[in-house]
XYZ file of C-alpha atoms in Angstrom:
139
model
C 0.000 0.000 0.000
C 1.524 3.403 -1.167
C 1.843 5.981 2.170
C 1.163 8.764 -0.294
C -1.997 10.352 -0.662
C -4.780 8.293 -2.356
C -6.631 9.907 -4.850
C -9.650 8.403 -6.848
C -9.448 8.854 -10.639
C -11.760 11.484 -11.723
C -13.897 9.264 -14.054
C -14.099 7.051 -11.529
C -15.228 9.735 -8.959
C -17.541 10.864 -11.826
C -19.357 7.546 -12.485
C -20.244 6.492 -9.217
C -21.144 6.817 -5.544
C -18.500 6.247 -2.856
C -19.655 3.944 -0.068
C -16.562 4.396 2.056
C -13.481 2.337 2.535
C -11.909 -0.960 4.038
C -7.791 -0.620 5.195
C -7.092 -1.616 1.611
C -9.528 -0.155 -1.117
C -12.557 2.727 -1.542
C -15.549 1.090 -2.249
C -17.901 2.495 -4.934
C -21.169 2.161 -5.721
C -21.545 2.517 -10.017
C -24.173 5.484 -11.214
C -26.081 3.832 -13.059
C -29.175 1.641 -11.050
C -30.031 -0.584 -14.039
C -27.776 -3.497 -12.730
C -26.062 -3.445 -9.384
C -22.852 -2.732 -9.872
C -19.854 -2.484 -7.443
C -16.044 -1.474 -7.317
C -13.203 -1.676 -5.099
C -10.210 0.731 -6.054
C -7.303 -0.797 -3.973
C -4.848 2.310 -2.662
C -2.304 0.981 -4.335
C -0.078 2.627 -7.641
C -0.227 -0.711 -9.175
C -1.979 -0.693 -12.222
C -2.849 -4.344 -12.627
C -4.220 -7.129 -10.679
C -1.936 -9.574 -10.806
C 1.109 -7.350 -9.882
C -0.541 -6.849 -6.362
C 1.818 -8.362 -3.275
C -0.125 -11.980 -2.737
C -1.420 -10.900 0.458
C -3.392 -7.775 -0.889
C -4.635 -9.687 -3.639
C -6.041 -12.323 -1.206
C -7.439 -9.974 0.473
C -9.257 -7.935 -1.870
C -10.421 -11.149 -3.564
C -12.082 -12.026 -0.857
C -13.286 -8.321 -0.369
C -14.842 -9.245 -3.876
C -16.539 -12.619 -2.655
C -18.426 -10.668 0.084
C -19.795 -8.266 -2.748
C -20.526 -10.733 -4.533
C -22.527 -12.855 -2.171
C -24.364 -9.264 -1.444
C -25.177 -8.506 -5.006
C -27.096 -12.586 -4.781
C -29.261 -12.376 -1.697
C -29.856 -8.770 -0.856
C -30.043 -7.602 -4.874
C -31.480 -10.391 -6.687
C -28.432 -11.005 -9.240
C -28.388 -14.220 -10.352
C -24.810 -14.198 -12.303
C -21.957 -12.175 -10.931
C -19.471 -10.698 -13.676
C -16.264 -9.770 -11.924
C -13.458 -7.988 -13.547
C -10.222 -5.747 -13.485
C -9.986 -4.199 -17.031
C -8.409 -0.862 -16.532
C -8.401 0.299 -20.483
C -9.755 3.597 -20.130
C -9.198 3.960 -16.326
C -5.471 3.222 -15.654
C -6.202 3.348 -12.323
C -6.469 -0.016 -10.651
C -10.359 -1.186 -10.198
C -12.097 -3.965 -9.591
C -15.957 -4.172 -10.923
C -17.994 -6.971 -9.064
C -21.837 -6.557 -10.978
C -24.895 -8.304 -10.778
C -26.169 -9.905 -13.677
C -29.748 -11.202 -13.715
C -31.491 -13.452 -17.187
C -33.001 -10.430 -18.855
C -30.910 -7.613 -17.625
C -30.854 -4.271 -19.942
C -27.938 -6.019 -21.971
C -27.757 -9.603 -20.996
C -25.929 -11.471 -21.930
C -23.885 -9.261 -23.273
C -20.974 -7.388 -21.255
C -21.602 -3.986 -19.560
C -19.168 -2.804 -20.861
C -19.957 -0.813 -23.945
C -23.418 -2.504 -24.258
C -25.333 -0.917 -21.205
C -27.382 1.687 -22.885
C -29.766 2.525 -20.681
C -29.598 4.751 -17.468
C -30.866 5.149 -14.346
C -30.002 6.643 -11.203
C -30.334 5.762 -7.158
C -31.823 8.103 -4.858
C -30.333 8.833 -2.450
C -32.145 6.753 -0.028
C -31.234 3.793 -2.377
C -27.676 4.835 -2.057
C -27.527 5.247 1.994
C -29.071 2.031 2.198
C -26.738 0.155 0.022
C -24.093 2.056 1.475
C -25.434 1.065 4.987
C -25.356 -2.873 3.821
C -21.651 -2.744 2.328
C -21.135 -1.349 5.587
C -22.038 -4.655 7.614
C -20.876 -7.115 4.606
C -17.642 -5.633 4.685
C -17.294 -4.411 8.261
C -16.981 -0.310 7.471
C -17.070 1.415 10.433
C-alpha cells in the first residue's frame, strides 16, 4: 500500500457513488441503477491485478466474494461478472456486478453494451451504502 496520498481517478469519482473504505480499497457504488454494480479501487499505484503483493490480492479477492454474495441475496443477481480491465481507467479497479437473465444487456458485457440509465436516490444509495457497511465491516 503506497503511504502517499490516495486519490480516486476522476472518471471514476464521476461515475459512481463512494460507499466508504476498508484498510485496503474505496468502495464504490456505479451510477447507473439498471444493474447493481460495485467497485473496489485498492490504494495501491499498481496498475494491474496480478502485480498486487499476494497478500493484498487475497485480500481484496475475498473483499470481492463478500460483494458478490451481497449482489445474490440482498439484490437479486443471479450471475456475478467480476473484472479488473483498466483500459480507459489506468487506475487499478475492480468491478464486481450483478447480472440477472433479462438484464438491460444480458448477456452481453456492460461494458460498452449498457445503454440505458438510471439513477439511485439517495435513499437507495444510503441504504446500500449502509449494507456494504455490515458485509464488509466499514465502520
Amino acid at each position: 500500500m503506497s503511504r502517499e496520498v490516495f486519490v480516486l481517478h476522476p472518471q471514476l469519482a464521476a461515475d459512481s457513488h463512494s460507499l466508504g473504505e476498508t484498510a485496503t480499497a474505496h468502495v464504490l457504488l456505479h451510477r447507473n441503477a439498471v444493474v447493481p454494480w460495485l467497485m473496489l479501487v485498492p490504494k495501491t499505484e499498481h496498475s494491474d491485478f496480478l502485480e498486487l503483493p499476494v497478500a493484498l490480492r487475497a485480500v481484496l479477492i475475498d473483499d470481492c466474494a463478500r460483494l458478490a454474495r451481497y449482489l445474490r441475496t440482498r439484490r437479486g443477481a443471479e450471475k456475478i461478472n467480476f473484472a479488473a480491465i483498466g483500459n480507459l481507467v489506468p487506475q487499478l479497479h475492480l468491478h464486481v456486478v450483478g447480472r440477472s437473465l433479462g438484464d438491460a444487456c444480458w448477456p452481453l458485457p456492460v461494458w460498452g453494451h449498457l445503454n440505458v440509465t438510471a439513477a439511485y436516490s439517495e435513499a437507495e444509495v444510503a441504504i446500500i451504502r449502509e449494507e456494504v457497511h455490515a458485509v464488509l465491516a466499514i465502520g
